[in-house]
Coordinates of C-alpha atoms and ligand atoms in Angstrom, one line a residue:
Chain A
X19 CA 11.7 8.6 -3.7
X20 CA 9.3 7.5 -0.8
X21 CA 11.9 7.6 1.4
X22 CA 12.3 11.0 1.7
X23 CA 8.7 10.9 3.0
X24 CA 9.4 7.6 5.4
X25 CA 12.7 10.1 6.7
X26 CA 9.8 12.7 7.8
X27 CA 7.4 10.4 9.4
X28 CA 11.0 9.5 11.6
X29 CA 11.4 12.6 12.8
X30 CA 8.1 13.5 13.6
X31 CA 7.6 10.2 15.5
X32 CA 11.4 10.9 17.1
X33 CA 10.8 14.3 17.7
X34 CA 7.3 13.6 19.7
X35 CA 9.6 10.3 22.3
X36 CA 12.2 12.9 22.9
X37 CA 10.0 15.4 24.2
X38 CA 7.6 12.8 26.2
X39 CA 10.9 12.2 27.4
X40 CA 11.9 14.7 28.2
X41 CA 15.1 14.7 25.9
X42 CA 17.6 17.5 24.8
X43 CA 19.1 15.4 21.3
X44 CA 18.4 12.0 19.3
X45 CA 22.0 10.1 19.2
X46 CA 20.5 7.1 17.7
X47 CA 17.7 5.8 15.5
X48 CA 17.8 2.0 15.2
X49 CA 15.5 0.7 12.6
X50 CA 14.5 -2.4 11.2
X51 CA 13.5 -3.2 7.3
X52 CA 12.6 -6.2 5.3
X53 CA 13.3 -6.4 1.5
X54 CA 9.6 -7.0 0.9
X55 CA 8.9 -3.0 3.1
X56 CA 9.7 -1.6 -0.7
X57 CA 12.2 1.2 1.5
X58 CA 15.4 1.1 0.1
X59 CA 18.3 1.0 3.4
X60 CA 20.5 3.1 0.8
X61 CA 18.0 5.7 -0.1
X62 CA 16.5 6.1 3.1
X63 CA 20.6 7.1 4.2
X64 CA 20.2 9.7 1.8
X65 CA 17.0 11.6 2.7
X66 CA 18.1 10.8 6.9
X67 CA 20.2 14.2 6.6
X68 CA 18.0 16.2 4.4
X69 CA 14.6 15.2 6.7
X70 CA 16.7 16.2 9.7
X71 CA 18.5 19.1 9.3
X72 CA 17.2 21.5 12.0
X73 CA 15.8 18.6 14.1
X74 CA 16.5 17.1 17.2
X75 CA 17.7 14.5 15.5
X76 CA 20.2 16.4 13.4
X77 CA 23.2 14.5 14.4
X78 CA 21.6 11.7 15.4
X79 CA 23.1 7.9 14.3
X80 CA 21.3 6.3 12.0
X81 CA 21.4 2.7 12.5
X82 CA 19.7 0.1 9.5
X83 CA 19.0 -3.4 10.5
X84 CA 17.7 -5.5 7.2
X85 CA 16.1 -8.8 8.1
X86 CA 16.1 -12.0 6.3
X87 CA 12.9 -12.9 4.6
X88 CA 11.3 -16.3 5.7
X89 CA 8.5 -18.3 4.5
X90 CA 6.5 -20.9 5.5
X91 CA 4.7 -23.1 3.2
X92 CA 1.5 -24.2 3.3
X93 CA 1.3 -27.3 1.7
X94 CA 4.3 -29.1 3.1
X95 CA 4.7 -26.9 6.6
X96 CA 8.5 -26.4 5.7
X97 CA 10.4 -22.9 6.7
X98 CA 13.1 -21.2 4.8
X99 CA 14.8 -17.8 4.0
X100 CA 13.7 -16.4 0.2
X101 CA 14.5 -14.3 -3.0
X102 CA 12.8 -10.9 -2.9
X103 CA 10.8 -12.6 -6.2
X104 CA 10.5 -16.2 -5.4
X105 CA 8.8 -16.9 -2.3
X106 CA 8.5 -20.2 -3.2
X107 CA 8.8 -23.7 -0.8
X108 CA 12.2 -24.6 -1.3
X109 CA 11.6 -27.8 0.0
X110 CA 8.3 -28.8 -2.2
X111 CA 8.3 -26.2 -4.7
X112 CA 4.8 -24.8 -3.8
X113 CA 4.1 -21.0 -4.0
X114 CA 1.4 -20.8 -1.7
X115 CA 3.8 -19.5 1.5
X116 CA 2.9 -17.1 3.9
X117 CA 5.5 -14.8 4.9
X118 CA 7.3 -14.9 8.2
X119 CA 9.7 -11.5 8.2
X120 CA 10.7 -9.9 5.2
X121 CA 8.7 -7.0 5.0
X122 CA 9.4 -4.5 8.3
X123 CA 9.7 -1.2 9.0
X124 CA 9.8 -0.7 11.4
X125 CA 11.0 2.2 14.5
X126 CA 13.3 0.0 17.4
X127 CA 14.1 2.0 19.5
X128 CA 15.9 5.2 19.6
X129 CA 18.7 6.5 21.9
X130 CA 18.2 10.2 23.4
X131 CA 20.5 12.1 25.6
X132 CA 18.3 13.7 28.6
X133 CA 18.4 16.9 29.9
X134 CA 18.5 16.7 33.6
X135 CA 21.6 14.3 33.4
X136 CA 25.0 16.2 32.6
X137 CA 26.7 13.5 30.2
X138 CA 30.1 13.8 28.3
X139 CA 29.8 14.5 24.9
Chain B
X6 CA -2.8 7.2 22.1
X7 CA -1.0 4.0 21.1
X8 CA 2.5 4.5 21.9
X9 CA 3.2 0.4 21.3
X10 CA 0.1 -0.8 20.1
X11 CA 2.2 -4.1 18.8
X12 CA 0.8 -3.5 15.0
X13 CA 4.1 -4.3 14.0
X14 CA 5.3 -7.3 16.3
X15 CA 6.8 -10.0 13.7
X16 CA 8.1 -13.6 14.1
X17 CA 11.4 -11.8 12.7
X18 CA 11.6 -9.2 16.1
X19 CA 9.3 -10.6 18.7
X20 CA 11.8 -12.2 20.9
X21 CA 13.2 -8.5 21.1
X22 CA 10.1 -7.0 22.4
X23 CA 9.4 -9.9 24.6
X24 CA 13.5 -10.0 26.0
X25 CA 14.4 -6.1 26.1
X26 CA 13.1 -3.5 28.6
X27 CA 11.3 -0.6 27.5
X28 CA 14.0 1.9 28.8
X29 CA 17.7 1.3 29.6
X30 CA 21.3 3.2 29.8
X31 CA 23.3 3.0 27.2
X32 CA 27.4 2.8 27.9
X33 CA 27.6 6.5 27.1
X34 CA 24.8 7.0 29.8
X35 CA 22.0 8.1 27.2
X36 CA 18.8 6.5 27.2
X37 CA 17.7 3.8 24.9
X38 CA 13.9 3.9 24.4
X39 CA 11.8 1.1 22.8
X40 CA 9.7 2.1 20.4
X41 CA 8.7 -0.7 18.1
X42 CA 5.8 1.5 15.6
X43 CA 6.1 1.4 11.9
X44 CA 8.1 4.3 10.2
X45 CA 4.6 5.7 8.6
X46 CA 2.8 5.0 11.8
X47 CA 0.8 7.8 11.5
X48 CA 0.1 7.3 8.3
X49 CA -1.3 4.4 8.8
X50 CA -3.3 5.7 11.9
X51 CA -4.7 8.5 9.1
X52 CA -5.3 5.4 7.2
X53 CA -7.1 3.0 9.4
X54 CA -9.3 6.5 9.9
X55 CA -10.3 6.6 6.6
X56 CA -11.2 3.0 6.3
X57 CA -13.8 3.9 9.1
X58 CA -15.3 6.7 7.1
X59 CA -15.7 4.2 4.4
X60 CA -16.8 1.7 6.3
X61 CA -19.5 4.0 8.0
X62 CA -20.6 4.6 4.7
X63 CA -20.2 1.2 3.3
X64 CA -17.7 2.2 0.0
X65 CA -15.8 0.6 -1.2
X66 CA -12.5 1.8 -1.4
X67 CA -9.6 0.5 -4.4
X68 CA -6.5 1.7 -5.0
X69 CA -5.2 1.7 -8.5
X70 CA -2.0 1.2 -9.1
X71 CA 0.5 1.0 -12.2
X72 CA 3.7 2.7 -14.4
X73 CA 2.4 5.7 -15.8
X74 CA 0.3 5.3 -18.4
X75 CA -0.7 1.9 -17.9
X76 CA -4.5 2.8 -18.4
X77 CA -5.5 3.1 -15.3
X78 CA -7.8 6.7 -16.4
X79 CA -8.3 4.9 -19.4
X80 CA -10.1 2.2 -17.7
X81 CA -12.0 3.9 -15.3
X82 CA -13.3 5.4 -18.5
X83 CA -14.4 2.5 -19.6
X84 CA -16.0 1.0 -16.5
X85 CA -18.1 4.1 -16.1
X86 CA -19.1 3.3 -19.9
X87 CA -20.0 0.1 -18.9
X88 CA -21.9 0.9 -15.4
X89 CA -24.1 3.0 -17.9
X90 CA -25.0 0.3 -20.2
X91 CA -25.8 -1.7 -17.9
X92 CA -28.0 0.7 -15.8
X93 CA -29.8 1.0 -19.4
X94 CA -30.3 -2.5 -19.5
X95 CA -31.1 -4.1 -16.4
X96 CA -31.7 -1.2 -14.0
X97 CA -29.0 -2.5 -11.7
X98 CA -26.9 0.6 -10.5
X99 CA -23.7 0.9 -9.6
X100 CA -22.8 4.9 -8.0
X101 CA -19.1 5.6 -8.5
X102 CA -16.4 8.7 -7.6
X103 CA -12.7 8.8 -8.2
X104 CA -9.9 10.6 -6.3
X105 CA -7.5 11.2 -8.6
X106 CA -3.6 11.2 -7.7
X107 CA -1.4 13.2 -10.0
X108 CA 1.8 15.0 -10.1
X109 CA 0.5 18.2 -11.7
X110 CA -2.3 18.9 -13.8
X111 CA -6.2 18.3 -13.6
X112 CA -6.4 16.1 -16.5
X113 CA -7.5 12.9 -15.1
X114 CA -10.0 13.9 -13.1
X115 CA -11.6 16.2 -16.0
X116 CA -11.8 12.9 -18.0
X117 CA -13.9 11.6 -15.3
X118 CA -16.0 14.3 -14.7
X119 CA -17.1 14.3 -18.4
X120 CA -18.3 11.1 -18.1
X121 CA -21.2 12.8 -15.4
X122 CA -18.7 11.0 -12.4
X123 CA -17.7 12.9 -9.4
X124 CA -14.0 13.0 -9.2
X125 CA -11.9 15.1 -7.0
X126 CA -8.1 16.0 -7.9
X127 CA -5.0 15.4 -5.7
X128 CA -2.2 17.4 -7.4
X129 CA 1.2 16.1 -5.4
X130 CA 3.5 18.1 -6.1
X131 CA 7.1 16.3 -6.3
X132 CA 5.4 13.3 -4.1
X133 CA 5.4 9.9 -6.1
X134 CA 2.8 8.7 -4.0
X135 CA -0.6 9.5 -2.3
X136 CA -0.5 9.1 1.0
X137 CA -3.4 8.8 3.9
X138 CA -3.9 12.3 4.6
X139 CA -3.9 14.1 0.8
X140 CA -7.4 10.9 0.7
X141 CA -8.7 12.2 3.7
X142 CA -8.7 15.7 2.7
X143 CA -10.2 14.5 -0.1
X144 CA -12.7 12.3 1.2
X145 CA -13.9 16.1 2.5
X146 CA -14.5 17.2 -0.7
X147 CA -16.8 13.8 -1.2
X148 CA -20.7 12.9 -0.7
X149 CA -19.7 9.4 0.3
X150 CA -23.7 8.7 1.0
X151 CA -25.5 6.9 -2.0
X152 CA -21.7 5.8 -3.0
X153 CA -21.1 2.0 -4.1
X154 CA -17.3 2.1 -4.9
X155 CA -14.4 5.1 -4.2
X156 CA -11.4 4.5 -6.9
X157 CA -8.5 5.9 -5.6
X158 CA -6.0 6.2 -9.1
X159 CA -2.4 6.2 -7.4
X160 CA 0.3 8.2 -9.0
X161 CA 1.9 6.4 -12.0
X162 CA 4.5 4.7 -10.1
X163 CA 5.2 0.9 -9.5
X164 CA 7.3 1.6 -6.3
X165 CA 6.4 4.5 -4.3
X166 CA 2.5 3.8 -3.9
X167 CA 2.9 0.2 -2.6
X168 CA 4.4 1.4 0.8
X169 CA 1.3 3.7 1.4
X170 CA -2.1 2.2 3.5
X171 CA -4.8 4.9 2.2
X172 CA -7.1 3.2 3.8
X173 CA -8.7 1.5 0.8
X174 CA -9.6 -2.4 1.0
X175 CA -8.5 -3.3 -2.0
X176 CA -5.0 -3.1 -4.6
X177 CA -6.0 -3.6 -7.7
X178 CA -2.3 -3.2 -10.0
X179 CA -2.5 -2.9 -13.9
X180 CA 0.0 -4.1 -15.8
X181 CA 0.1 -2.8 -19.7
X182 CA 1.4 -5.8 -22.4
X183 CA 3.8 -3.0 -23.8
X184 CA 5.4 -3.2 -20.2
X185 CA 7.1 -6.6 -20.2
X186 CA 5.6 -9.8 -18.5
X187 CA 8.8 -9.9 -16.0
X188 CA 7.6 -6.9 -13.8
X189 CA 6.1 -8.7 -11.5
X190 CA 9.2 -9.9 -10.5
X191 CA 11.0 -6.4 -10.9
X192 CA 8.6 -4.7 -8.2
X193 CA 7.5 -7.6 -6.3
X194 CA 6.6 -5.1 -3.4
X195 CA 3.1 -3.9 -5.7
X196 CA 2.5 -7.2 -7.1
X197 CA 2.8 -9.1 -4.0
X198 CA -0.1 -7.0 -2.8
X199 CA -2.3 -6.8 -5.1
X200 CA -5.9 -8.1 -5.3
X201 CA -6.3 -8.4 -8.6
X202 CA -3.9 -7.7 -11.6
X203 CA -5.0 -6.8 -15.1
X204 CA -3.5 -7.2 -17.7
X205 CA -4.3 -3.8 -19.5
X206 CA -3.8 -3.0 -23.3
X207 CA -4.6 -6.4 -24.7
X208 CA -5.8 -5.5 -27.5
X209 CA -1.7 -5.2 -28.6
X210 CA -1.4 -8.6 -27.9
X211 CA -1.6 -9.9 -31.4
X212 CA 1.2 -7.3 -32.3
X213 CA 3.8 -8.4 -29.1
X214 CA 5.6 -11.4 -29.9
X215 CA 7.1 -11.3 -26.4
X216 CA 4.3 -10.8 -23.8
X217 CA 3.7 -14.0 -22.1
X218 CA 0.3 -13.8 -20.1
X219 CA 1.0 -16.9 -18.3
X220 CA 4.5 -15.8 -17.9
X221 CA 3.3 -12.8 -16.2
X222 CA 0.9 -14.9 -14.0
X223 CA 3.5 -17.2 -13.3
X224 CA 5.9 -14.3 -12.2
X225 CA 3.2 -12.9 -9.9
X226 CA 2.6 -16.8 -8.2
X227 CA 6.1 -16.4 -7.5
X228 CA 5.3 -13.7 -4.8
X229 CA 3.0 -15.9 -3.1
X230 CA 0.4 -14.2 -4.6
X231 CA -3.1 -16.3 -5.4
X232 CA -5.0 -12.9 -6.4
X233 CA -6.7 -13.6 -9.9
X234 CA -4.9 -12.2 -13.1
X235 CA -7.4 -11.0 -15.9
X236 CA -6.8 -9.5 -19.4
X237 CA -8.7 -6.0 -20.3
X238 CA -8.6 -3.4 -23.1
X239 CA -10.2 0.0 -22.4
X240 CA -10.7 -0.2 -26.5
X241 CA -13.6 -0.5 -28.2
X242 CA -12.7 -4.0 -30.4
X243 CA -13.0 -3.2 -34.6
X244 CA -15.6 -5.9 -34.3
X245 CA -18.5 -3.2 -32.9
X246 CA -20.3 -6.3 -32.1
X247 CA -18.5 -7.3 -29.5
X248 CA -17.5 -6.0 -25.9
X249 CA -14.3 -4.2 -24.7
X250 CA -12.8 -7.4 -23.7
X251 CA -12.4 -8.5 -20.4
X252 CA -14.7 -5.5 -19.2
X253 CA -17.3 -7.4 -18.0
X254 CA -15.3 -10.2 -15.9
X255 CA -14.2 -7.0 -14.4
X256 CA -17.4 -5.7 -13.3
X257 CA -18.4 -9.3 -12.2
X258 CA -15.4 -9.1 -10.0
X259 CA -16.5 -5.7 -8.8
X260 CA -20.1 -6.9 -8.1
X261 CA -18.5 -9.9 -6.2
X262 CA -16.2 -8.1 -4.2
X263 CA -18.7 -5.2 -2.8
X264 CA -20.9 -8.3 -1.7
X265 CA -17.9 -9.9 0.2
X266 CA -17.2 -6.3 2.0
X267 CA -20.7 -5.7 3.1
X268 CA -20.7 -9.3 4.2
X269 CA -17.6 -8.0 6.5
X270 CA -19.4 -5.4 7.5
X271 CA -22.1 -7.0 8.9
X272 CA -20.0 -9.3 11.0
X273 CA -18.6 -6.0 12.1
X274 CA -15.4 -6.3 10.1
X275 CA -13.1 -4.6 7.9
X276 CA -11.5 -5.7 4.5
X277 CA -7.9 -4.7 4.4
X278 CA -5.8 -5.1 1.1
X279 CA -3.5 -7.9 0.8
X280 CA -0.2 -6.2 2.1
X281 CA -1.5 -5.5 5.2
X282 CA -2.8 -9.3 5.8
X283 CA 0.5 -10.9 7.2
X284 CA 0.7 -8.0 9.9
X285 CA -2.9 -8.9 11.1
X286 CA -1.7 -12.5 11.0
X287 CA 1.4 -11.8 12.8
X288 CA 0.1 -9.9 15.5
X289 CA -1.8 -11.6 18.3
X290 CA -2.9 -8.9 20.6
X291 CA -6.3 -7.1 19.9
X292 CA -5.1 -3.1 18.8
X293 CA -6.9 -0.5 20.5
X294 CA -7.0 3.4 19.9
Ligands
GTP20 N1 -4.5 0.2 -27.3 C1 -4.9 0.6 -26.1 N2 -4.5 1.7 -25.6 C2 -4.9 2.1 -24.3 C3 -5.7 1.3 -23.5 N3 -5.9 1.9 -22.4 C4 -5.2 3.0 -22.4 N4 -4.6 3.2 -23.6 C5 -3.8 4.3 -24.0 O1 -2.6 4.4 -23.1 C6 -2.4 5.8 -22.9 C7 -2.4 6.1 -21.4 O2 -3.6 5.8 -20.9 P1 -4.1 6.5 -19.5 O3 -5.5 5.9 -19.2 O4 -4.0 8.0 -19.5 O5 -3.0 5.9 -18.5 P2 -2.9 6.2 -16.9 O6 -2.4 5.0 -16.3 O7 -4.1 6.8 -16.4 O8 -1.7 7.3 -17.0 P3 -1.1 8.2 -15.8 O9 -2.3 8.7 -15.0 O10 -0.5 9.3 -16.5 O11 -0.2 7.3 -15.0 C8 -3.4 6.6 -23.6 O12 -2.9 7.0 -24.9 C9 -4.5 5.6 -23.9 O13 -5.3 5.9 -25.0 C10 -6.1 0.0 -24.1 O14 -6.8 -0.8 -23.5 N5 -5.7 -0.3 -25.4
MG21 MG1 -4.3 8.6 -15.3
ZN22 ZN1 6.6 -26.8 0.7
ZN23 ZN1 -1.4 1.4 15.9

């Protein structure tokens, strides 16, 4: 269960924007994953609350985008989406492909609720 | 230090960095930041560190990855065997060390050490992977000077490992006939980036009725992969005349593969190990630290 590590590097890199800006909570994490990342959406929902407890990102939104994955093949120059274990041309049948997206993780952005500004919540 | 360094700028999110400002309100009036890093981004910065100490050194550094059990001590064993023979025979050394990553126990790395070969343990704990900082500390514990090749034996774990940089150059992933030749496709993460996959154990070949070495191959081609696929047995074949096969295709490949990185090296480069190619590709702008 990597993710549970993954879920730590979060908050630490969360913890480090809220204070450069100068932040009082996290309300939102949005992140973005390919299949091909090998971290599980699911699993990584599990550890979020056990890697955050205490943080400033305690009751913060966690908010999973999982991208497609796309290939492009070498031989014929043709782009589609692909199976987590067939990244192969659907168009020519060729396995050499590069990969387009499919393997992200990545940290997009997060929401944080500022100290100096009084806000409703 | 490198707060957006682009490391991670796809074709899949690109028009979302080049579209969205860095900061904005959101309807509750919070603010939305931009961060666009990798979730292990210091990890990787830990990693791209080590690489450096390598590099300064000129190891190389491979990660060895498998199930548990696969062989991966087993053929470490065996190379050191057959770095010895061959410094017998021709004169032509070879200097090895080992990290060795483990759950619990010192095992591994006491099977190393018999063999006259520096090897330092990582015990993990509950972690199913070695990350870049437990091989840094490490490296601490390493004379890396007069080194040829650092093998870094991952904890037994086909998933876990494959997410990690160490800041190794190379995956190299075994895969044990007793395994099953459709694992490839089961954790196409770790076969996708790997360098090189043996096929350990195949001396059991002749009693598997159901291991299919070009089934296995084919499985890995499937992932895009073009890395080269070799069969190895750590055993010593009942025929004493002949070699532990497959051993010395891997040392060729060894031999090969420290000439290519010191080739890199001289042009100033780096080798990094196949997973993190397509980021390179992917990202245009030069990364600074
Ligand atoms: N027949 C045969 N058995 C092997 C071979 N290589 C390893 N084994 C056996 O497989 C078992 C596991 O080998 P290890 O080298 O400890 O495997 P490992 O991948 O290092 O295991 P962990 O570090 O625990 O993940 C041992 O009983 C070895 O004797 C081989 O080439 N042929
Ligand atoms: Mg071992
Ligand atoms: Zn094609
Ligand atoms: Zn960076």
């Amino acid at each position: 269960m990597h993710e549970l590590s993954i879920c730590q590097s979060i908050i630490e890199q969360v913890t480090e924007i809220s204070r450069q800006n100068n932040a009082r909570i996290v309300t939102k994490i949005y992140i973005q994953i390919g299949p091909l990342s090998g971290v599980e959406a699911l699993l990584l929902e599990h550890a979020f609350p056990v890697a955050s407890a205490g943080s400033i990102a305690q009751n913060a939104i966690l908010e999973i985008q999982i991208l497609p994955i796309k290939i492009h093949c070498n031989i014929c120059g043709n782009e589609n989406t692909a199976d987590i274990s067939k990244l192969i041309c659907s168009a020519c049948g060729a396995w050499q492909t590069s990969l387009i997206s499919g393997d992200e993780m990545l940290l997009k952005s997060v929401e944080l609720e500022k100290f100096e500004e009084k806000s409703n919540v | 230090m490198c707060d957006t360094c682009g490391c991670n700028v796809t074709e899949g999110n690109r028009n979302l960095i080049e579209t969205g400002g860095k900061h904005a309100k959101t309807s509750e009036g919070n603010e939305a930041v931009e961060v666009l890093q990798n979730l292990l981004h210091e990890n990787n910065h830990r990693a791209a560190h080590n690489r450096e100490h390598f590099d300064k050194h000129q190891v190389l550094a491979i990660n060895l990855m498998s199930s548990p059990g696969s062989g991966k001590t087993a053929l470490l064993e065996a190379t050191i065997d057959a770095l010895n023979t061959i410094r017998i025979n021709t004169n032509d050394k070879l200097s090895i060390a080992v990290i060795e990553g483990d759950l619990e126990t010192e095992n591994d790395a006491q099977r190393i050490r018999d063999r006259n070969t520096p090897a330092i343990q990582i015990t993990t704990g509950s972690a199913c992977h070695l990350d870049a900082y437990m091989v840094h500390d490490a490296l601490h514990e390493l004379d890396l000077d007069n080194l040829d090749i650092i093998f870094i034996e991952n904890v037994g774990n086909l998933v876990c490992p494959a997410s990690f940089d160490l800041g190794h150059h190379l995956n190299v992933t075994l895969l044990s006939v007793t395994e099953g030749d459709d694992k490839p496709a089961k954790y196409p993460v770790m076969f996708r980036g790997s360098n090189l996959t043996l096929i350990t154990k195949a001396d059991l070949l002749p009693f598997l009725d159901d291991f299919d070495v070009s089934k296995a191959e084919k499985n890995i081609r499937n992932l895009a992969n073009p890395a080269p696929v070799f069969q190895i047995s750590a055993r010593k074949s009942n025929d004493s005349s002949l070699e532990k096969q497959g051993i010395n295709e891997w040392i060729e490949w060894l031999k090969q593969q420290i000439k290519q990185y010191k080739t890199h090296l001289k042009l100033g480069e780096t080798v990094l190990p196949m997973i993190q190619k397509d980021h390179l590709h992917n990202s245009s702008h030069p990364h600074e630290h």
